[in-house]
Coordinates of C-alpha atoms and ligand atoms in Angstrom, one line a residue:
M29 CA 0.0 0.0 0.0
S30 CA 1.5 3.3 -0.9
A31 CA 1.6 5.8 1.9
D32 CA 1.4 8.8 -0.4
H33 CA -1.7 7.6 -2.3
T34 CA -3.9 10.6 -2.9
S35 CA -7.5 9.9 -3.6
T36 CA -9.5 11.7 -6.2
L37 CA -12.2 11.6 -3.6
A38 CA -9.9 13.4 -1.1
E39 CA -9.4 16.1 -3.6
G40 CA -13.2 16.8 -3.5
S41 CA -13.7 16.4 -7.2
S42 CA -15.9 13.3 -6.9
P43 CA -19.4 12.7 -5.6
R44 CA -19.8 12.3 -1.9
P45 CA -18.5 9.0 -0.5
P46 CA -20.9 6.6 1.0
R47 CA -22.0 7.7 4.4
H48 CA -21.5 4.2 5.9
I49 CA -19.2 1.5 4.6
A50 CA -19.3 -2.1 6.0
V51 CA -16.4 -4.5 5.4
I52 CA -15.9 -8.2 5.8
M53 CA -12.2 -8.3 6.4
D54 CA -11.5 -11.7 4.8
G55 CA -8.5 -13.4 3.3
N56 CA -5.9 -13.0 6.0
G57 CA -5.2 -16.7 6.3
R58 CA -4.6 -17.1 2.5
W59 CA -2.5 -14.0 2.4
A60 CA -0.2 -15.6 5.0
K61 CA -0.2 -19.0 3.4
R62 CA 0.9 -17.6 0.0
R63 CA 3.9 -16.2 1.9
G64 CA 4.7 -19.4 3.8
L65 CA 3.8 -17.6 7.0
P66 CA 1.6 -18.7 9.9
R67 CA -2.1 -17.6 9.7
T68 CA -1.6 -15.3 12.7
A69 CA 0.9 -13.3 10.6
G70 CA -2.0 -12.8 8.1
H71 CA -4.2 -11.5 11.0
A72 CA -1.5 -9.1 12.0
A73 CA -1.3 -7.8 8.4
G74 CA -5.1 -7.6 8.4
A75 CA -5.1 -5.5 11.5
E76 CA -2.7 -3.1 10.0
S77 CA -4.8 -3.0 6.9
F78 CA -7.8 -2.1 9.1
R79 CA -5.9 0.7 10.7
R80 CA -5.1 2.2 7.3
A81 CA -8.6 1.7 6.0
A82 CA -10.1 3.5 9.0
K83 CA -7.7 6.4 8.6
Y84 CA -8.4 6.6 4.9
C85 CA -12.2 6.4 5.2
R86 CA -12.1 9.1 7.7
S87 CA -9.9 11.3 5.5
I88 CA -12.4 11.1 2.6
G89 CA -15.4 11.8 4.8
V90 CA -17.0 8.4 5.4
E91 CA -19.0 8.9 8.6
Y92 CA -19.4 5.3 9.7
L93 CA -17.1 2.3 9.1
T94 CA -18.2 -1.1 10.4
V95 CA -15.8 -4.0 10.2
Y96 CA -16.2 -7.7 10.8
A97 CA -13.3 -8.8 13.0
F98 CA -14.5 -12.0 14.6
S99 CA -17.7 -13.9 14.0
T100 CA -19.8 -16.1 16.3
E101 CA -18.7 -18.9 14.0
N102 CA -15.0 -18.2 14.1
W103 CA -14.7 -20.0 17.5
R104 CA -14.7 -23.2 15.4
R105 CA -11.1 -22.4 14.4
P106 CA -8.1 -24.1 16.1
E107 CA -7.6 -22.9 19.6
D108 CA -4.1 -21.4 18.9
E109 CA -5.5 -19.3 16.0
V110 CA -8.3 -18.0 18.1
A111 CA -5.9 -17.2 20.9
G112 CA -3.6 -15.5 18.4
I113 CA -6.5 -13.3 17.1
M114 CA -7.4 -12.3 20.7
R115 CA -3.8 -11.4 21.4
L116 CA -3.6 -9.3 18.3
L117 CA -6.9 -7.6 19.1
K118 CA -5.5 -6.4 22.4
K119 CA -2.3 -5.1 20.8
Y120 CA -4.2 -3.3 18.0
L121 CA -6.9 -1.9 20.2
L122 CA -4.3 0.0 22.2
E123 CA -2.8 1.5 19.1
A124 CA -6.2 2.1 17.5
L125 CA -7.2 4.2 20.5
D126 CA -4.3 6.5 19.9
D127 CA -5.3 6.9 16.2
L128 CA -9.0 7.4 17.1
T129 CA -8.2 9.9 19.7
A130 CA -6.1 11.9 17.3
E131 CA -8.9 11.7 14.7
N132 CA -11.7 12.3 17.1
T133 CA -13.4 9.0 16.1
R134 CA -15.9 7.1 18.3
L135 CA -15.4 3.4 18.7
H136 CA -18.3 1.0 19.2
F137 CA -18.4 -2.8 19.4
F138 CA -21.1 -4.9 17.9
G139 CA -21.3 -8.4 19.4
D140 CA -21.5 -10.2 22.7
L141 CA -18.3 -9.4 24.5
T142 CA -19.0 -11.8 27.4
P143 CA -17.0 -14.8 26.1
L144 CA -13.9 -12.7 25.3
P145 CA -10.8 -12.9 27.5
P146 CA -11.6 -10.6 30.4
E147 CA -8.7 -8.2 29.8
L148 CA -9.7 -7.8 26.1
R149 CA -13.3 -7.3 27.1
K150 CA -12.3 -4.6 29.6
M151 CA -10.2 -2.9 26.9
C152 CA -13.2 -2.8 24.5
L153 CA -15.5 -1.3 27.1
D154 CA -12.8 1.3 28.0
C155 CA -12.2 2.2 24.4
A156 CA -15.9 2.7 23.8
E157 CA -16.3 4.7 27.0
R158 CA -13.3 6.9 26.3
S159 CA -14.3 7.8 22.8
K160 CA -18.0 8.3 23.6
G161 CA -17.9 12.1 23.2
F162 CA -15.9 12.1 19.9
T163 CA -17.6 13.7 17.0
G164 CA -15.5 12.9 14.0
G165 CA -17.2 9.8 12.7
Q166 CA -17.6 6.3 14.1
V167 CA -15.9 2.9 13.7
N168 CA -17.9 -0.2 14.7
I169 CA -15.9 -3.3 15.3
C170 CA -17.9 -6.5 15.1
L171 CA -16.4 -8.9 17.6
N172 CA -18.0 -12.2 18.4
Y173 CA -20.7 -10.9 16.1
G174 CA -23.3 -12.8 14.2
G175 CA -26.3 -11.3 12.3
R176 CA -28.8 -14.0 13.5
D177 CA -27.5 -13.8 17.1
E178 CA -28.0 -10.0 17.0
I179 CA -31.6 -10.4 15.8
V180 CA -32.4 -13.0 18.5
R181 CA -30.9 -10.9 21.2
A182 CA -32.8 -7.9 20.0
A183 CA -36.0 -9.9 20.1
R184 CA -35.2 -11.0 23.7
R185 CA -34.6 -7.5 24.8
W186 CA -37.8 -6.3 23.2
A187 CA -39.7 -9.0 25.0
A188 CA -38.0 -8.2 28.3
D189 CA -39.1 -4.6 27.8
G190 CA -42.7 -5.8 27.8
C191 CA -43.2 -6.1 24.0
P192 CA -43.8 -2.4 23.2
A193 CA -45.6 -1.6 19.9
L194 CA -43.3 -2.8 17.1
D195 CA -42.3 -1.5 13.8
E196 CA -39.0 -1.6 11.8
D197 CA -37.6 1.5 13.5
V198 CA -38.5 0.3 17.0
F199 CA -36.9 -3.1 16.3
S200 CA -33.7 -1.5 14.9
G201 CA -33.4 0.3 18.2
Y202 CA -32.8 -3.1 19.9
L203 CA -29.9 -4.0 17.6
Y204 CA -26.2 -3.4 18.3
S205 CA -26.4 -0.8 15.5
A206 CA -29.2 1.3 17.2
G207 CA -28.9 4.9 16.0
V208 CA -26.5 4.0 13.2
P209 CA -27.7 4.5 9.6
D210 CA -27.7 1.3 7.5
P211 CA -24.5 0.6 5.4
D212 CA -24.6 2.1 1.9
L213 CA -21.8 -0.1 0.7
L214 CA -20.7 -3.6 1.7
I215 CA -17.1 -4.5 0.7
R216 CA -16.0 -8.1 0.8
P217 CA -12.4 -8.7 -0.2
G218 CA -10.9 -12.2 -0.3
G219 CA -12.8 -13.7 -3.2
E220 CA -15.9 -15.2 -1.5
T221 CA -19.3 -13.9 -2.5
R222 CA -21.4 -14.6 0.6
I223 CA -22.5 -12.6 3.6
S224 CA -21.3 -15.1 6.3
N225 CA -23.9 -14.0 8.8
Y226 CA -22.9 -10.3 8.7
L227 CA -25.4 -7.4 9.4
L228 CA -28.3 -9.4 8.1
W229 CA -30.9 -6.8 9.0
Q230 CA -28.8 -3.7 8.2
L231 CA -27.6 -4.8 4.7
A232 CA -31.2 -4.9 3.3
Y233 CA -30.4 -2.2 0.7
A234 CA -26.6 -2.0 0.7
E235 CA -24.7 -2.1 -2.5
M236 CA -22.4 -5.2 -2.6
Y237 CA -18.8 -5.0 -3.8
F238 CA -16.8 -8.3 -3.9
S239 CA -13.1 -8.3 -4.7
D240 CA -10.5 -11.1 -5.1
V241 CA -7.9 -8.9 -3.4
L242 CA -7.1 -10.3 0.0
W243 CA -7.8 -8.0 2.9
P244 CA -4.2 -7.3 3.9
D245 CA -3.6 -6.1 0.3
F246 CA -6.8 -4.1 0.2
D247 CA -5.3 -0.6 0.2
E248 CA -6.6 2.9 -0.4
R249 CA -6.7 2.3 -4.2
E250 CA -8.9 -0.7 -3.7
I251 CA -11.2 1.3 -1.4
D252 CA -11.4 4.0 -4.2
R253 CA -12.3 1.3 -6.7
A254 CA -15.1 0.0 -4.4
I255 CA -16.4 3.5 -4.0
A256 CA -16.3 4.2 -7.7
A257 CA -18.3 1.0 -8.3
Y258 CA -20.8 2.2 -5.7
H259 CA -21.2 5.5 -7.5
S260 CA -21.9 3.7 -10.8
R261 CA -24.9 1.9 -9.2
D262 CA -28.4 3.0 -9.5
R263 CA -30.1 2.7 -6.1
R264 CA -33.8 2.2 -6.6
Y265 CA -34.9 0.9 -3.3
G266 CA -37.7 -1.0 -5.0
G267 CA -38.8 2.0 -7.1
V268 CA -38.2 2.7 -10.8
Ligands
LIG1205 C1 -10.5 -13.1 8.1 O1 -9.5 -13.8 7.4 C2 -10.2 -12.9 9.5 C3 -11.1 -13.7 10.4 C4 -12.1 -14.4 10.0 C5 -10.8 -13.6 11.8 P1 -9.5 -15.4 7.4 O2 -8.8 -15.9 8.5 O3 -10.9 -15.9 7.2 O4 -8.7 -15.7 6.0 P2 -9.0 -16.8 5.0 O5 -10.4 -16.7 4.5 O6 -8.7 -18.1 5.7 O7 -8.0 -16.6 3.9
LIG1206 C1 -16.1 -13.8 7.9 O1 -15.1 -14.5 7.3 C2 -15.8 -13.4 9.2 C3 -14.8 -12.3 9.4 C4 -14.2 -11.8 8.4 C5 -14.6 -11.9 10.7 P1 -14.9 -16.1 7.4 O2 -13.7 -16.4 6.8 O3 -15.2 -16.5 8.8 O4 -16.2 -16.5 6.5 P2 -16.4 -17.9 5.7 O5 -16.1 -19.0 6.6 O6 -15.6 -17.8 4.5 O7 -17.9 -17.8 5.4
LIG1207 MG1 -12.1 -16.4 5.6

């Protein structure tokens, strides 16, 4: 990724970027395998790629960035890979907090943090708390997140509230994403063309962009490409 990449979007000559971009950060393992490295090295490269992507999205005026970091299904991976990911998350959260503070960006977590290692869980809660008043955009990290799990939890909370009158807006308020506009653009690098239980409710009308580029290689130029594809789409929302 070139550090001096200047976006045409950053120059202000293009249409407004999507307000909310969601990313399935996939392909870390294959990126490492191709280099003869352990999968954890791919996750480290992926974390670095996230850091750059967050910075870049902020610089071009994307208000919300939501990334899939660990799914409810990812616990099925070998224990040492899961432990490696949790270690990396701790390391990168500390660094991310510096970046976010410098850029005035709020950090939120979507997912049930209860099963995470206690130290990591505490860090997530601290990060969210410390960045609460920041006004320069929002990054949502989906951690132990699953779209179906989110919907079931929302339904349980709604029931526990005594089943108030229900419509789509009321139900949205029970999701992790309460108050966050739906993603305009979903980016999935890594070559797979599926949703993998991501933001099932929120992606109802998102534009989908799939790329064979692996997440650690998904640089500013690739983000520009995804946004250019987004701008070429005609969003009809069921109309004509
Ligand atoms: C995404 O990369 C990161 C997580 C799911 C935690 P993968 O680890 O799924 O990479 P591939 O798909 O095996 O290449
Ligand atoms: C989706 O990637 C989850 C994250 C990127 C965190 P996976 O690699 O887990 O998805 P599948 O297994 O290819 O569907
Ligand atoms: Mg994968």
